[in-house]
Amino acid sequence: MDTKRFIVAVLLSAMVLVGFEYFMPKQTHQEVAQQVAQTSRQTPPSDAARSAAPVAGVSSQPVSVPSPQAETRLEIDAPAVRGSIDLLGARLDDMVLRDYHETVAAGSPLVRILEAAHDPQPNYVEIGWMNLAGGQVRVPDASTVWTADAPKLTADHPVTLSWDNGEGVTFQIVVGIDAHYMFAIEQRIVNHSAQPVSLYPFARVSRAYTPEETGGYLVHEGPISVIDGRLDESSYKSLRTGATPPGNTSWTKAGQGGWAGITDKYWLTAVVPQQGVPVTGSYGYQANGGAGVYQVGFIAQVPTVVGAGATASTASHVFAGAKEVSLLEQYQSSLHIPDFWKAVDFGWFAFMTRPIFYVLDWLNTLLGNFGLALMAFTLLVKALFFPLATRQFRSMAKMRKLQPKVQDLRERYRGDQMALNQQMMALYKTEGVNPASGCLPMLVQIPVFWSLYKDLYITIEMRHAPFFGWIHDLSAPDLTNLFTLFGLIPWDPAGLSPYLQLGVWPILFGVTMFLQQKLNPAPMDPAQQRVFQVMPVLFTFFMARQPAGLVIYYCWNNLLTMAQQMVIQRRTQGATSQAVPAPAAAKRK
C-alpha cells in the first residue's frame, strides 16, 4: 500500500471527525427569527400575551441591585448544597455545592453555583408575576421585602415566603429542596380583595457577567433550552447582538413546558415550568450600563385568574447544581422534564458518546477507579475489533511481501504514473490483496476514540477522578514535567511556552508509539521514513496538553495493540509454514 496515501487518508478522516462540530453551522439569528414569526402566525397571541411576549422571562426594566447592607437572608441547609435566599426580592442567589471543590488541592473552596447581584460573578434565579397589559395590580419586585415562616430551608422542611401588597392581595412562594439540586416552587396568589386578579407567573435565570468559556467548540456554554422537544443552544454573543429594545429580547419560542437556563461546562442553572402548560421561553440581554445581564426564562402564555376571595397557584422547579448524568435522567423520568439529559453536551455523536459513557460509568462503579475503567474499556474495544484487527495485520503482512514487486514496478514505470497505477492494481488483483483493507479497521475505530475524548472532556463524573500515583484528576493534563526534571528544578517553563510542559504519561505514550512502529515494516521511501520517525515526537508534545485519562488510554491501547499484533503475526506465520510443502531433499530423506 502507498504509505503516503495511507497517512493522508488517516489524517483527513481524523480532521473530519474532530472538526465536525467546529465546522457544522449553527442556527443563525435570522433563522430563529423566522421560526418565531412562524410560531406567532400559527398561534396568534392575545393583546395581553403580545404585551408580555417581549419580556417573556426577560425584564425590560433596569436591573435592580439590592444593597448588601439591606439584605435579610433565609438559610438553605440541604444534603448537597448550602447557601441562602435573599428575602429582599426573593432571589435565590447564594449557593455552594457541598460535594465539589474548585481544585483537587487540599482546602480548595467549594464550587459556588449561585452568587448575589453585588458580588463579582452574579448568577441568580428570580421568581415573580407580571401584569396584563394595562393591569394595575401591585406585584412584588426586586425591592420587595418578603417574610419567611421558618428560619431555615431544609430537605425536610419547605419554607413559605409571603408579601402583602397592601391592596388585599397576598403573594406567596413556597420553596422546597430535595437531597440534590432541585428546588420545588409553588407560586400562590391569595386574593382578599373584591376584584378578580389576573397575572402572568414567570421564572428566569440572570447572569450579570460574561464568563470565560473554557470548552471552546467542544462543549456548549451559555443559554440553553428545550421547548417542544427542540434543543436550542445560543452564545453569549448572540444574546448581546440580538437583544432589541424595548423588551431586550433576542430569542423567544412558545411551547408546552420544557426547561431553560444557563449552562457551564459542568454546572447548570435552569428553570422548569409546569409541564404541559403553554409557556413562552426567551433569551435576553440588558446592557445596564456595566457588564450587562443575560436572562433566560419562561412566562405563562395564559394568565392566572384569581377570583375575589379565592386562591390560585402554579408549580415549577429550579435546578442549580452539577450536571450528573444519572441525576439529570432521574429528574427527566420523575418530573417528566423533556430531554433533560441534553444539558450535558454529548454533541452530534450522542448516539455513540452516551453509550460509551454508560459503559465507562458502569466499569467505574464495578472497579472503583476511572483509570481502571478506561483500561477495562480498552480491553472491551480490542475484543470487539479483534476480527478487524486480524484482517488489518494480515493485509499488512501481504503488503509487506509485495513490497519488492511494488518497488520493481515503480522503477520500471518511473515516468508513467498511469501505467504504474494500472500495473499495481493488476498486481493487487492477482495476489488477492486489497490495499484499503488495512486502513478500514483504523478508520472504524476513530469514532470510538473521538467519543471517548468527548466523554472525558465534558462529563463531571470524570472531573477530579483520581488514578494512581501523581494523577489526581483524569480530566486534567499530567502536571509532571521533564523540563523541571520532574520537580527537582523549582521553575515553571510552561509559563514561557505551553509546549514546555511534558509529563511522564505523554512521554510513555511517545515510547509506546515508537515501539509500535518498530513492529511494522519501515517505508521504502526515505522521506516517508523520516516522517514516521518524527511522528512519535510530535504526538508526544501534542498529547502533553490532553487529559491524562486520554493519554493513559492511548498508552494502554498501544501496548495491547502490540501484543495483539505479535499474537496475530505468530498465528499467520504458523499457518503459512504449515501450508508450505517440504523441500524435495527433505522428502528424499
Coordinates of C-alpha atoms in Angstrom, one line a residue:
M1 CA 0.0 0.0 0.0
D2 CA 1.2 3.5 -0.8
T3 CA 2.2 4.8 2.7
K4 CA 1.9 8.4 1.8
R5 CA -1.8 7.9 0.8
F6 CA -2.3 5.9 3.9
I7 CA -1.1 8.8 6.1
V8 CA -3.2 11.3 4.2
A9 CA -6.3 9.2 4.5
V10 CA -5.9 8.7 8.3
L11 CA -5.2 12.4 8.9
L12 CA -8.1 13.6 6.7
S13 CA -10.5 11.2 8.5
A14 CA -9.4 12.4 11.9
M15 CA -9.8 16.0 10.7
V16 CA -13.4 15.3 9.5
L17 CA -14.4 13.7 12.8
V18 CA -12.7 16.1 15.1
G19 CA -13.6 19.2 13.1
F20 CA -17.2 18.2 12.5
E21 CA -18.6 20.1 15.5
Y22 CA -16.4 23.1 14.7
F23 CA -17.5 23.5 11.1
M24 CA -21.1 22.4 11.4
P25 CA -23.2 25.7 11.1
K26 CA -25.4 26.6 14.0
Q27 CA -28.8 28.3 13.6
T28 CA -28.4 31.9 12.6
H29 CA -30.3 34.6 14.3
Q30 CA -32.3 35.2 11.1
E31 CA -33.4 31.5 11.0
V32 CA -34.5 31.7 14.7
A33 CA -36.4 34.9 14.0
Q34 CA -38.2 33.1 11.1
Q35 CA -39.2 30.3 13.4
V36 CA -40.5 32.7 16.0
A37 CA -42.5 34.5 13.3
Q38 CA -44.0 31.2 12.1
T39 CA -44.9 30.2 15.6
S40 CA -46.6 33.6 16.2
R41 CA -48.6 33.2 13.0
Q42 CA -49.7 29.7 14.0
T43 CA -50.9 30.7 17.5
P44 CA -52.0 34.4 17.4
P45 CA -51.5 35.7 21.0
S46 CA -54.0 37.8 22.8
D47 CA -53.4 41.5 23.5
A48 CA -52.1 40.7 26.9
A49 CA -49.8 38.0 25.6
R50 CA -48.4 40.3 23.0
S51 CA -47.6 42.9 25.6
A52 CA -45.9 40.2 27.7
A53 CA -44.1 38.4 24.9
P54 CA -41.2 40.9 24.6
V55 CA -40.5 40.3 28.3
A56 CA -41.1 36.6 28.5
G57 CA -38.7 35.7 31.2
V58 CA -36.7 38.9 30.4
S59 CA -37.0 42.1 32.3
S60 CA -37.4 45.2 30.3
Q61 CA -36.8 47.4 33.3
P62 CA -33.3 48.3 34.6
V63 CA -31.9 45.6 36.8
S64 CA -32.1 46.5 40.4
V65 CA -29.1 45.6 42.5
P66 CA -30.1 45.2 46.2
S67 CA -27.8 46.9 48.7
P68 CA -25.8 44.4 50.6
Q69 CA -26.4 46.3 53.8
A70 CA -30.1 45.8 53.5
E71 CA -30.0 42.1 53.0
T72 CA -32.1 39.7 55.1
R73 CA -31.5 36.1 54.3
L74 CA -33.1 32.7 54.7
E75 CA -30.6 30.0 55.2
I76 CA -30.5 26.9 53.0
D77 CA -29.1 23.7 54.6
A78 CA -29.6 20.7 52.4
P79 CA -27.5 17.4 51.9
A80 CA -25.9 18.5 48.6
V81 CA -26.0 22.3 48.9
R82 CA -25.8 25.2 51.4
G83 CA -26.5 28.9 51.0
S84 CA -29.3 31.4 51.4
I85 CA -32.2 33.1 49.7
D86 CA -32.3 36.9 49.7
L87 CA -35.6 38.0 51.2
L88 CA -35.1 41.3 49.5
G89 CA -36.6 40.4 46.1
A90 CA -36.9 36.7 46.9
R91 CA -33.8 35.9 44.9
L92 CA -32.2 32.5 45.0
D93 CA -28.7 33.9 44.8
D94 CA -26.3 32.3 47.2
M95 CA -25.4 28.6 47.0
V96 CA -22.3 26.3 47.0
L97 CA -22.1 22.6 46.3
R98 CA -21.0 20.5 49.2
D99 CA -19.6 17.7 47.1
Y100 CA -17.5 19.7 44.6
H101 CA -14.3 21.7 45.1
E102 CA -12.6 24.2 42.7
T103 CA -9.5 22.1 42.5
V104 CA -8.1 18.9 43.9
A105 CA -5.8 20.8 46.3
A106 CA -6.4 20.3 50.0
G107 CA -8.6 23.1 51.4
S108 CA -9.8 24.1 48.0
P109 CA -13.1 26.2 48.3
L110 CA -16.4 24.6 47.3
V111 CA -17.8 25.3 43.9
R112 CA -20.2 28.3 44.0
I113 CA -23.1 27.9 41.7
L114 CA -25.2 31.0 42.6
E115 CA -23.9 34.4 43.6
A116 CA -25.6 37.7 44.5
A117 CA -26.0 40.7 42.2
H118 CA -23.4 42.8 44.1
D119 CA -20.8 40.1 44.1
P120 CA -18.1 39.6 41.4
Q121 CA -19.9 36.9 39.4
P122 CA -23.6 37.4 39.8
N123 CA -25.7 34.4 38.9
Y124 CA -29.2 34.1 40.4
V125 CA -32.8 33.0 39.9
E126 CA -35.8 35.3 40.1
I127 CA -39.5 34.2 40.5
G128 CA -42.5 36.5 40.3
W129 CA -45.6 37.8 38.4
M130 CA -46.3 40.3 35.7
N131 CA -49.4 42.3 35.0
L132 CA -51.6 42.1 31.9
A133 CA -51.4 45.0 29.5
G134 CA -52.8 47.9 31.4
G135 CA -53.0 46.0 34.7
Q136 CA -52.6 47.9 37.9
V137 CA -52.1 45.2 40.4
R138 CA -49.1 45.9 42.6
V139 CA -46.8 43.0 42.2
P140 CA -43.6 42.1 44.0
D141 CA -40.3 43.3 42.5
A142 CA -36.6 43.5 43.4
S143 CA -37.2 45.9 46.2
T144 CA -39.9 43.8 47.9
V145 CA -39.1 42.5 51.4
W146 CA -40.6 39.1 51.9
T147 CA -41.2 37.3 55.2
A148 CA -40.5 33.6 55.8
D149 CA -42.5 31.3 58.1
A150 CA -39.3 29.4 59.1
P151 CA -35.7 30.4 59.8
K152 CA -34.2 27.7 57.5
L153 CA -34.9 25.8 54.3
T154 CA -34.0 22.1 54.6
A155 CA -34.8 19.0 52.6
D156 CA -37.4 18.0 55.2
H157 CA -39.0 21.4 55.8
P158 CA -40.2 23.7 52.9
V159 CA -40.5 27.4 53.6
T160 CA -43.2 29.8 52.6
L161 CA -42.3 33.4 51.7
S162 CA -45.1 35.9 51.9
W163 CA -45.8 39.5 50.9
D164 CA -48.9 41.6 51.2
N165 CA -49.3 44.3 48.5
G166 CA -51.5 46.4 50.7
E167 CA -54.4 46.2 48.3
G168 CA -55.9 42.9 49.5
V169 CA -53.6 40.6 47.6
T170 CA -51.1 38.3 49.3
F171 CA -48.3 36.7 47.2
Q172 CA -46.7 33.5 48.5
I173 CA -43.7 31.5 47.2
V174 CA -43.4 28.0 48.7
V175 CA -39.8 26.7 48.3
G176 CA -38.7 23.2 48.9
I177 CA -35.5 21.3 48.0
D178 CA -34.6 17.7 47.6
A179 CA -31.5 15.8 48.6
H180 CA -29.7 17.0 45.5
Y181 CA -30.1 20.2 43.4
M182 CA -33.8 20.5 42.6
F183 CA -36.0 23.2 44.1
A184 CA -39.8 22.8 44.0
I185 CA -41.5 26.1 43.6
E186 CA -45.2 26.9 44.2
Q187 CA -46.4 30.5 43.4
R188 CA -49.6 31.4 45.2
I189 CA -51.9 34.3 44.9
V190 CA -54.4 34.8 47.8
N191 CA -57.0 37.4 46.7
H192 CA -58.8 39.1 49.7
S193 CA -59.9 42.0 47.5
A194 CA -63.4 42.4 46.0
Q195 CA -62.0 42.3 42.4
P196 CA -60.6 39.4 40.4
V197 CA -56.8 39.4 39.8
S198 CA -55.1 38.2 36.6
L199 CA -51.3 37.9 36.4
Y200 CA -48.6 36.0 34.5
P201 CA -46.3 34.0 36.6
F202 CA -42.6 33.9 35.4
A203 CA -39.2 32.5 36.4
R204 CA -35.8 33.4 35.0
V205 CA -32.1 32.9 35.4
S206 CA -30.0 36.0 35.4
R207 CA -26.2 36.2 34.9
A208 CA -24.7 39.6 35.3
Y209 CA -21.2 38.8 33.9
T210 CA -19.7 37.2 30.9
P211 CA -17.8 34.0 32.0
E212 CA -14.7 32.7 30.3
E213 CA -15.8 29.9 28.1
T214 CA -13.4 27.0 28.7
G215 CA -14.7 24.4 26.4
G216 CA -14.3 26.2 23.0
Y217 CA -16.3 24.4 20.3
L218 CA -16.1 21.1 22.1
V219 CA -18.8 21.9 24.7
H220 CA -21.6 24.4 24.8
E221 CA -21.5 27.1 27.5
G222 CA -24.3 29.7 27.7
P223 CA -28.0 29.9 27.2
I224 CA -29.7 26.6 26.6
S225 CA -33.3 25.3 26.4
V226 CA -35.6 22.5 25.3
I227 CA -39.1 23.6 24.3
D228 CA -41.5 21.3 22.4
G229 CA -38.7 18.7 22.2
R230 CA -36.3 21.1 20.4
L231 CA -32.9 21.9 21.8
D232 CA -31.6 25.4 21.4
E233 CA -28.1 26.5 22.3
S234 CA -27.2 30.1 21.9
S235 CA -24.0 32.0 22.6
Y236 CA -23.5 35.0 24.9
K237 CA -22.5 37.0 21.9
S238 CA -25.8 36.2 20.1
L239 CA -27.7 37.5 23.1
R240 CA -25.7 40.7 23.2
T241 CA -26.1 41.4 19.5
G242 CA -29.6 40.2 19.1
A243 CA -31.3 41.8 22.1
T244 CA -33.5 44.7 20.9
P245 CA -35.4 47.3 22.9
P246 CA -37.8 47.8 24.5
G247 CA -38.1 44.2 25.5
N248 CA -34.3 43.4 25.4
T249 CA -35.2 40.0 23.9
S250 CA -33.0 38.2 21.4
W251 CA -35.0 34.9 21.1
T252 CA -38.4 33.6 22.0
K253 CA -40.3 30.4 21.5
A254 CA -43.8 29.3 22.6
G255 CA -44.5 25.8 23.6
Q256 CA -45.8 23.3 26.1
G257 CA -43.4 23.1 29.1
G258 CA -39.8 22.3 28.7
W259 CA -36.8 23.9 30.5
A260 CA -34.3 26.7 30.0
G261 CA -31.3 28.1 31.7
I262 CA -27.6 29.0 31.5
T263 CA -25.1 26.1 31.4
D264 CA -21.4 25.9 32.1
K265 CA -19.1 23.0 31.3
Y266 CA -20.1 21.1 34.5
W267 CA -22.8 23.2 36.1
L268 CA -26.4 24.2 35.2
T269 CA -28.8 26.8 36.5
A270 CA -32.3 26.2 34.9
V271 CA -35.9 27.0 35.4
V272 CA -38.5 24.3 34.7
P273 CA -42.1 25.4 34.2
Q274 CA -45.1 23.1 34.9
Q275 CA -45.1 20.6 32.0
G276 CA -48.0 20.6 29.6
V277 CA -48.8 24.2 30.3
P278 CA -48.4 26.8 27.5
V279 CA -45.4 29.0 28.1
T280 CA -43.1 31.3 26.2
G281 CA -39.4 30.9 26.7
S282 CA -36.9 33.6 25.9
Y283 CA -33.3 34.8 26.0
G284 CA -32.4 38.4 26.5
Y285 CA -29.7 40.8 27.4
Q286 CA -29.6 44.2 29.2
A287 CA -26.6 46.4 28.8
N288 CA -27.5 48.0 32.1
G289 CA -24.6 50.5 31.8
G290 CA -22.0 48.0 33.0
A291 CA -21.2 44.3 32.4
G292 CA -24.7 43.6 31.3
V293 CA -27.2 41.0 32.4
Y294 CA -28.0 37.8 30.5
Q295 CA -31.5 36.5 31.2
V296 CA -33.1 33.2 30.3
G297 CA -36.6 32.1 31.4
F298 CA -40.3 31.4 31.0
I299 CA -43.6 33.3 31.3
A300 CA -47.0 31.7 31.2
Q301 CA -49.0 32.3 28.0
V302 CA -52.3 32.2 29.9
P303 CA -52.7 34.4 32.9
T304 CA -53.6 33.0 36.3
V305 CA -57.0 34.4 37.2
V306 CA -57.9 34.6 40.9
G307 CA -61.4 35.5 41.8
A308 CA -62.4 37.6 44.7
G309 CA -61.8 35.7 48.0
A310 CA -60.1 32.9 46.1
T311 CA -56.6 31.4 46.0
A312 CA -54.7 30.1 42.9
S313 CA -51.2 28.6 42.5
T314 CA -48.8 27.4 39.8
A315 CA -46.0 24.9 40.2
S316 CA -42.5 24.9 38.7
H317 CA -38.9 23.8 39.5
V318 CA -35.5 25.3 39.7
F319 CA -32.3 23.3 39.1
A320 CA -29.0 24.7 40.3
G321 CA -26.1 22.2 40.6
A322 CA -23.8 19.7 38.9
K323 CA -24.7 18.1 35.6
E324 CA -24.5 14.5 36.8
V325 CA -25.9 12.3 34.0
S326 CA -27.7 9.8 36.1
L327 CA -29.3 12.6 38.2
L328 CA -30.5 14.5 35.2
E329 CA -32.0 11.3 33.8
Q330 CA -33.7 10.6 37.1
Y331 CA -35.3 14.1 37.1
Q332 CA -36.3 13.6 33.5
S333 CA -38.2 10.5 34.5
S334 CA -39.7 11.5 37.8
L335 CA -40.6 15.1 36.9
H336 CA -41.3 14.5 33.2
I337 CA -38.8 17.1 32.1
P338 CA -38.2 16.6 28.4
D339 CA -34.6 15.7 27.3
F340 CA -33.1 17.0 30.5
W341 CA -30.0 14.8 29.8
K342 CA -29.2 17.2 26.9
A343 CA -27.9 19.6 29.5
V344 CA -24.7 17.5 29.1
D345 CA -23.3 18.3 25.7
F346 CA -22.8 14.8 24.3
G347 CA -22.7 16.5 20.8
W348 CA -23.8 15.4 17.4
F349 CA -22.4 11.9 18.1
A350 CA -24.6 11.4 21.2
F351 CA -25.6 8.1 19.8
M352 CA -22.0 7.0 20.4
T353 CA -20.8 9.2 23.2
R354 CA -23.7 8.4 25.6
P355 CA -23.4 4.6 25.4
I356 CA -19.7 4.8 25.8
F357 CA -20.2 7.0 28.9
Y358 CA -22.6 4.4 30.3
V359 CA -20.1 1.6 29.8
L360 CA -17.3 3.7 31.4
D361 CA -19.5 4.7 34.4
W362 CA -20.6 1.1 34.9
L363 CA -17.0 -0.1 34.8
N364 CA -16.0 2.7 37.3
T365 CA -18.8 1.5 39.6
L366 CA -17.5 -2.0 39.3
L367 CA -13.8 -1.3 39.7
G368 CA -13.9 1.8 41.8
N369 CA -11.4 3.8 39.7
F370 CA -12.0 5.6 36.4
G371 CA -8.4 4.9 35.3
L372 CA -9.0 1.1 35.7
A373 CA -12.4 1.6 34.0
L374 CA -10.6 3.2 31.0
M375 CA -8.2 0.2 30.8
A376 CA -11.1 -2.3 31.0
F377 CA -12.9 -0.3 28.3
T378 CA -9.8 -0.6 26.1
L379 CA -9.9 -4.4 26.5
L380 CA -13.6 -4.4 25.5
V381 CA -12.8 -2.3 22.4
K382 CA -9.9 -4.6 21.5
A383 CA -12.1 -7.7 21.8
L384 CA -14.8 -6.0 19.8
F385 CA -12.5 -5.0 16.9
F386 CA -10.3 -8.1 17.1
P387 CA -11.6 -9.6 13.8
L388 CA -11.0 -6.3 12.0
A389 CA -7.5 -6.1 13.6
T390 CA -6.7 -9.6 12.4
R391 CA -7.7 -8.6 8.9
Q392 CA -5.7 -5.5 9.1
F393 CA -2.5 -7.3 10.2
R394 CA -2.9 -10.0 7.6
S395 CA -3.3 -7.3 4.9
M396 CA -0.2 -5.6 6.2
A397 CA 1.7 -8.9 6.1
K398 CA 0.6 -9.5 2.5
M399 CA 1.5 -5.9 1.5
R400 CA 4.9 -6.4 3.1
K401 CA 5.6 -9.5 0.9
L402 CA 4.6 -7.5 -2.1
Q403 CA 6.9 -4.6 -1.4
P404 CA 9.8 -5.9 -3.6
K405 CA 7.4 -6.3 -6.6
V406 CA 5.8 -2.9 -5.9
Q407 CA 9.3 -1.3 -5.9
D408 CA 10.2 -3.1 -9.1
L409 CA 7.1 -1.7 -10.8
R410 CA 7.9 1.8 -9.6
E411 CA 11.4 1.6 -11.1
R412 CA 10.1 0.2 -14.3
Y413 CA 7.3 2.8 -14.8
R414 CA 9.0 5.7 -13.2
G415 CA 7.9 8.3 -15.8
D416 CA 4.4 6.9 -16.4
Q417 CA 2.1 7.3 -13.4
M418 CA -1.0 6.0 -15.2
A419 CA 0.8 2.8 -16.3
L420 CA 2.2 2.4 -12.8
N421 CA -1.2 2.5 -11.2
Q422 CA -2.6 0.1 -13.7
Q423 CA 0.2 -2.4 -13.1
M424 CA -0.1 -2.1 -9.3
M425 CA -3.8 -2.7 -9.4
A426 CA -3.3 -5.7 -11.6
L427 CA -0.7 -7.0 -9.1
Y428 CA -3.0 -6.5 -6.1
K429 CA -5.8 -8.3 -8.0
T430 CA -3.5 -11.2 -8.9
E431 CA -2.2 -11.6 -5.4
G432 CA -5.7 -11.1 -3.9
V433 CA -4.7 -8.1 -1.8
N434 CA -7.0 -5.1 -1.1
P435 CA -4.8 -2.0 -0.2
A436 CA -7.7 -0.3 1.6
S437 CA -8.4 -3.3 3.9
G438 CA -5.5 -2.3 6.2
C439 CA -6.9 1.2 6.7
L440 CA -10.6 0.3 7.3
P441 CA -10.1 -1.1 10.9
M442 CA -8.3 2.0 11.9
L443 CA -10.9 4.3 10.4
V444 CA -13.7 2.4 12.1
Q445 CA -12.1 2.9 15.5
I446 CA -11.6 6.7 15.1
P447 CA -15.2 7.5 16.1
V448 CA -14.7 5.4 19.3
F449 CA -11.6 7.4 20.2
W450 CA -13.3 10.7 19.5
S451 CA -16.4 9.7 21.6
L452 CA -14.1 8.7 24.5
Y453 CA -12.3 12.1 24.3
K454 CA -15.6 13.9 24.3
D455 CA -16.8 12.0 27.4
L456 CA -13.5 12.6 29.2
Y457 CA -13.8 16.3 28.5
I458 CA -17.5 17.1 29.2
T459 CA -18.8 14.7 31.9
I460 CA -18.5 15.8 35.5
E461 CA -18.2 12.1 36.6
M462 CA -14.6 12.2 35.3
R463 CA -13.8 15.6 36.8
H464 CA -11.2 15.2 39.6
A465 CA -11.4 11.4 39.2
P466 CA -8.0 10.1 40.5
F467 CA -5.8 7.4 39.1
F468 CA -2.7 6.0 40.9
G469 CA 0.5 7.9 41.7
W470 CA 0.6 11.5 40.8
I471 CA -2.5 11.6 38.7
H472 CA -5.3 13.1 40.9
D473 CA -7.5 14.3 38.0
L474 CA -8.0 12.2 34.9
S475 CA -9.7 15.1 33.2
A476 CA -6.7 17.4 33.5
P477 CA -3.2 17.0 31.8
D478 CA -0.3 15.3 33.5
L479 CA 1.3 18.1 35.5
T480 CA 4.7 16.4 35.9
N481 CA 7.3 18.0 33.6
L482 CA 10.5 16.7 32.0
F483 CA 11.9 20.2 31.8
T484 CA 11.9 20.6 35.6
L485 CA 13.4 17.2 36.0
F486 CA 10.0 16.2 37.4
G487 CA 10.1 18.7 40.2
L488 CA 13.8 18.9 41.0
I489 CA 14.2 22.3 39.4
P490 CA 11.8 24.9 41.0
W491 CA 10.6 26.8 38.0
D492 CA 7.7 26.8 35.5
P493 CA 8.9 26.5 31.9
A494 CA 5.2 26.3 30.8
G495 CA 5.0 30.0 31.5
L496 CA 7.4 30.6 28.7
S497 CA 5.6 28.2 26.3
P498 CA 2.8 25.7 26.7
Y499 CA 4.9 23.2 24.7
L500 CA 7.5 23.1 27.6
Q501 CA 5.0 21.0 29.6
L502 CA 5.9 17.4 29.0
G503 CA 4.7 14.9 31.7
V504 CA 5.5 11.3 32.4
W505 CA 2.4 9.8 30.7
P506 CA 2.9 11.7 27.4
I507 CA 6.5 10.5 27.3
L508 CA 5.3 6.9 27.9
F509 CA 2.8 7.4 25.1
G510 CA 5.6 8.5 22.7
V511 CA 7.7 5.5 23.7
T512 CA 4.8 3.1 23.1
M513 CA 4.1 4.7 19.7
F514 CA 7.8 4.4 18.8
L515 CA 7.9 0.7 19.8
Q516 CA 4.7 0.1 17.8
Q517 CA 6.3 1.5 14.7
K518 CA 9.2 -0.9 15.1
L519 CA 6.9 -3.8 14.8
N520 CA 5.8 -2.6 11.4
P521 CA 7.9 -2.6 8.2
A522 CA 9.6 0.7 7.6
P523 CA 8.5 2.5 4.4
M524 CA 10.9 2.1 1.5
D525 CA 10.8 5.8 0.7
P526 CA 13.4 7.6 2.8
A527 CA 11.2 10.7 3.1
Q528 CA 8.4 8.6 4.4
Q529 CA 10.8 7.0 6.9
R530 CA 11.7 10.4 8.3
V531 CA 8.1 11.4 8.6
F532 CA 7.4 8.2 10.6
Q533 CA 10.4 8.9 12.9
V534 CA 9.2 12.4 13.7
M535 CA 5.6 11.4 14.4
P536 CA 6.2 9.9 17.9
V537 CA 7.9 13.2 19.0
L538 CA 5.2 15.4 17.6
F539 CA 2.4 13.3 19.1
T540 CA 4.2 13.3 22.5
F541 CA 4.1 17.1 22.7
F542 CA 0.5 17.1 21.4
M543 CA -0.7 14.6 24.0
A544 CA 1.0 16.5 26.8
R545 CA -1.8 19.0 26.7
Q546 CA -4.6 16.4 26.7
P547 CA -6.5 14.9 29.6
A548 CA -4.4 12.4 31.5
G549 CA -7.1 9.8 31.2
L550 CA -7.0 10.0 27.4
V551 CA -3.2 9.7 27.4
I552 CA -3.4 6.7 29.7
Y553 CA -6.0 5.1 27.4
Y554 CA -3.7 5.5 24.4
C555 CA -0.7 4.2 26.1
W556 CA -2.6 1.1 27.3
N557 CA -4.1 0.8 23.8
N558 CA -0.7 0.9 22.1
L559 CA 0.6 -1.8 24.5
L560 CA -2.4 -4.0 23.8
T561 CA -2.1 -3.4 20.0
M562 CA 1.5 -4.5 20.1
A563 CA 0.6 -7.7 22.0
Q564 CA -2.3 -8.3 19.6
Q565 CA -0.1 -7.8 16.6
M566 CA 2.5 -10.2 17.8
V567 CA -0.1 -12.9 18.5
I568 CA -1.7 -12.5 15.1
Q569 CA 1.7 -12.4 13.3
R570 CA 2.7 -15.7 15.0
R571 CA -0.6 -17.3 14.0
T572 CA -0.2 -16.1 10.5
Q573 CA 3.4 -17.3 10.3
G574 CA 2.5 -20.6 11.8
A575 CA -0.3 -21.1 9.3
T576 CA 2.0 -20.1 6.4
S577 CA 4.8 -22.5 7.5
Q578 CA 2.3 -25.4 7.7
A579 CA 1.0 -24.6 4.2
V580 CA 4.4 -24.6 2.6
P581 CA 5.4 -28.0 1.2
A582 CA 8.6 -29.6 2.4
P583 CA 11.7 -29.3 0.1
A584 CA 12.4 -32.2 -2.2
A585 CA 15.7 -33.0 -0.4
A586 CA 13.8 -33.4 2.9
K587 CA 11.3 -35.7 1.3
R588 CA 14.1 -38.0 0.0
K589 CA 15.4 -38.3 3.5

